[in-house]
Amino acid sequence: RFFISLVCDQQTHQKKQDNHGIRPLPNLETKFVAANTLIGLPEMGQMTLVDPRVGLIEKEIEALYHSHFSIQRRDRKLALQSKIKTLRQELGKLLAESLMAPKKAQHVADWDPFDPQSTADFFDPHWMFGRSLKDGFAIVIGNPPYVQIQNFSGERCQKDWEAQKYTTYAKTGDLYCLFYERGYQMLNANGILTLITSNKWMRAAYGKALREFFLSNGEIKQLIDFSDSPIFTAATTYTNILVWVKKEKPNTSNCLSYDLKPVYEKQSTLADLLNVAGESEGIFNENAFVVISSEWTRIKKRIEALGTPLKDWNIAINYGIKTGCNEAFIVNGKTREALIAEDPKSDKIFKPILRGRDIKRYSIQFADLWMIDAHNGYPGQSGNRILPVDIRTSYPAIWKHLNKANIELSGKVENRADQGNHWTNLRNCAYHEEFNKEKIVYAEIVYDSAFYYDTDNYAPEATSFIMTGEHLKYLAAMLNSRLLTQVFKRFYAGGDLRGDTFRYKKAFLELLPVKKPSQAEAALFEKLVTLVQFVKSSSENPVADVTQNSDRIVGATIYSFLEDLIDACVMECYFREHMAERDLLFHDTMAPHLAAYDPAASESQQRDFLTHLHTTLNAPSHPIRNRLLRLTTDSPDLLAVIKAEGRV
């Protein structure tokens, strides 16, 4: 391709008729190498100090390279190549006697720059291209592989990478991180690095060292985030392009940042996409590199100014129960009834189980699944330890069931890793008592927020989490709101997952700043969350299949109204002054209407209260309805931005 390019770029000499006026092409063999880029050699300067002959031979090789580039006679070209090979062999011997191990030195000496099929198991610009590159390249570009380093666990290559002492190396990281650092090592001062890679480093935990590296060693000139746009047809990737300059004084203030996901079209050029998207704002720190619109940057700053990270709240976040073999320990309602019929005591050991898919925003869809709670003992509330469950002696029907499951699963139950004192016991769970408390349950991987306040002792399994502690109903409202859902998804959720999903991983969620409530705010949201969960979970007013009858339509309408109202009340917690200036406040107006609400009332009384509340607040003349309608028109640059985020 380079030969063709040189031919096409030449201006032909009209006076010369030989070779159609095209000048002889140069010899490019010494300008290209195929090599293992991640493995370097000791500095040539160190070798020269050990043996001065190294420097002399090196100069002679470089001079021969220079002659080889423009020579036109084939016999002279081959003679030069032979001489260069001989000198390299001699240099290899010197290296073996100085710094390098003999075996590695032989690899270096045997490398043939004139063999197009030769791939070196190292890369060193100085050694391969000559002294002119002792300070590095002006430009490094590439599309390195996106492969997790742990895929090479125990292999020689992993040990070689580790031996290179990359500061960005992590066994849980990705190979492309090392290419970024290697590219930096090969640059000269003010050299430019441009790679197209996965964008997971921007927010994933393993990318922290790489983010710190970028911030400490140069200037980010341009960051283009494609998110999950399909720019590679052969695979689903999450892609970015980084343009980064090696500088002694780091700087990120002049970076051009672009979010191309909203405008991506495969047929468009990159220049057109950048023009259509316009500049976004880059927020770069060791915790995350985020490319975002200026409106959301303003929102993020406000959230962080008023909020306290959840890790500093008086709450605990824990995994759901890991049985180690759900096929044996989780049964359907029919099986449970049969086991209870066989031995009535079995009823004591079942707990209703929730999977991640069963948990929705403000509701659950219980799938009639039950866990055999054969716990391994745990600390009780009084300080006394609750003893492990002995299935063999106390629950004969369950013992028979687990034995049968173990046989059918070829010993999988008995030989699983997650088990307690006996294979019929679940693994130790120090927070087992938390499942019996009031709590928030939520799924880990979601399309949208899905937090549910639970007082019915559900036990979520391993695809879910529980949150216990203070102000749980208030937190359920906050975490389900459009505002904090989008703030979390954009700034705290780590690397993107497939299909617009994101992940409420504990380490991510604990960093989310949430404003602590006043007494009045806590009381307001406690009632609103109780009401909205009652509407959504009511057997007579389910949200699903709302077209079947008028009751369901009414239920869906009230639910939608209450959710919009909660969203507005959450916004007021953070933007009260802004909303007060536009007559868009809700808290004080809502309080009198909720004063008479009794969550302990009968279902029919609560339905009557909800119907009356909705009819009153949604009346054309009521200020609550009026303010809900004016949120977007009266605050186009702030509240409308938040409201524009749809719901799943």
C-alpha angles and dihedrals in degrees: 000000000000092000090051091048091052091051093049093047095050121103105224119235106237095197092058115075097180115100088003091286094297116134118233112272121243124250105258100181094106092048096065132053136174108215149146096267097194096062115075136183130237114276112282089224090064091052092050090055091054095050122008090204087073091066093046094052090044091056091049092051091051092051090051090049089055092051092045093056096067104024114122106187113088095213092054091045092054091046091054091048091052092050091049091051091050092051091049091053089052091047091050090057091051091050091052089054093048125035108337129078110253094243093051092043090055089054089054093047093047094052108113115205090194097056108092090198094053118108116189118220089220138039127218120160094200094051097040102041105023142251092308087077097049089114095046139248127314092220134024118186131171154136103229123192119275101222130139113246091223088068086073095049111155094007124125093244092060091054090048092053091048090050090058088069096226110184089214094053117122126160089224092048134090130264094237090067089067091051090057091054093042089051089053091051091054096051126097121225108300090010118152126237119197121175132164108215144142111298094222091103089067094073111359119109093240089057094063094094090049092049090051089048093054093047093049103043111040153344123291105221100175137005120185116188117197093176106197097335110144099247092144112055096198097060144015106254137167104223144192137172117217127194109193132172124212107235137157092227109052119219135174100171095095097049119132108219127192134185105202100174095093093051103031116137121167094220094055126093119241090247091055092048092052090049093050095044096046124200121316127192122264119216107193127182138128091273096055147342106224129181109201144151117272091246092060091045088059090048092049092052091052093049091051093045094056101028135084118215110253090239086070094051123094092256137107126218117200140171121257119253118297109207096178089224116039091178089070105030100041116064135174124249094262093056091045092053091049092051092048090049089053093047117007091201088070088077089076095062101052123096124186107249130211125202122204091257091055094061117086134171106291093346146058132219102214108208094200092254121148133195124219097232097210091158124184095230128277142197111283126219092256092054095256116121117246107229123240119266114255104210094179097061104023105040112034095171092052090045090055091047094052092046090052091048091049091054093045090049093048095247095313092132096049095044100042119126097229104070141116135222091322128022089252090061124087118237120277112284114184092189096050090122089061090072089067094054131082105277148155115252121198141168120248102218113041146155091222138001113298112179123153129188108225132195097159098085096249114172112216115210128227098292089064141057136215129216121201132176136060132005095002098164090048090050091048089057093046096047093045094049122108089237101057094033090060094040090053094044094048101040113017111026098092121221118000120256127214124288100017092300123139135191132245093203112174094239090053098043093050089064094056110111112227123182112243111237130244116231091261093049093049091050092048095052093043089062095041093051092047090052097046092047090048091053095046097044098039110122090219096049110038117167094223119088092012093170094069097083143349095258091062092047090052090048093052092047093051091045092052091048093050093047091052089048092051090049090053092048090051090052089052090056089063105026104033096137092048091049094044090057088057098041091248102130121133112170101077093040092051099048098075092048091055097043094093096048114120114190089193093061121110121276093253092050091049091049090051090050092049093048091050092045093050093046091050100044094040095050112124092245098045116110092223092060091041093052093046089055093048098049094096100035096047096042107033095155098049122010092033089055090056094043091050090071106098129221129240 
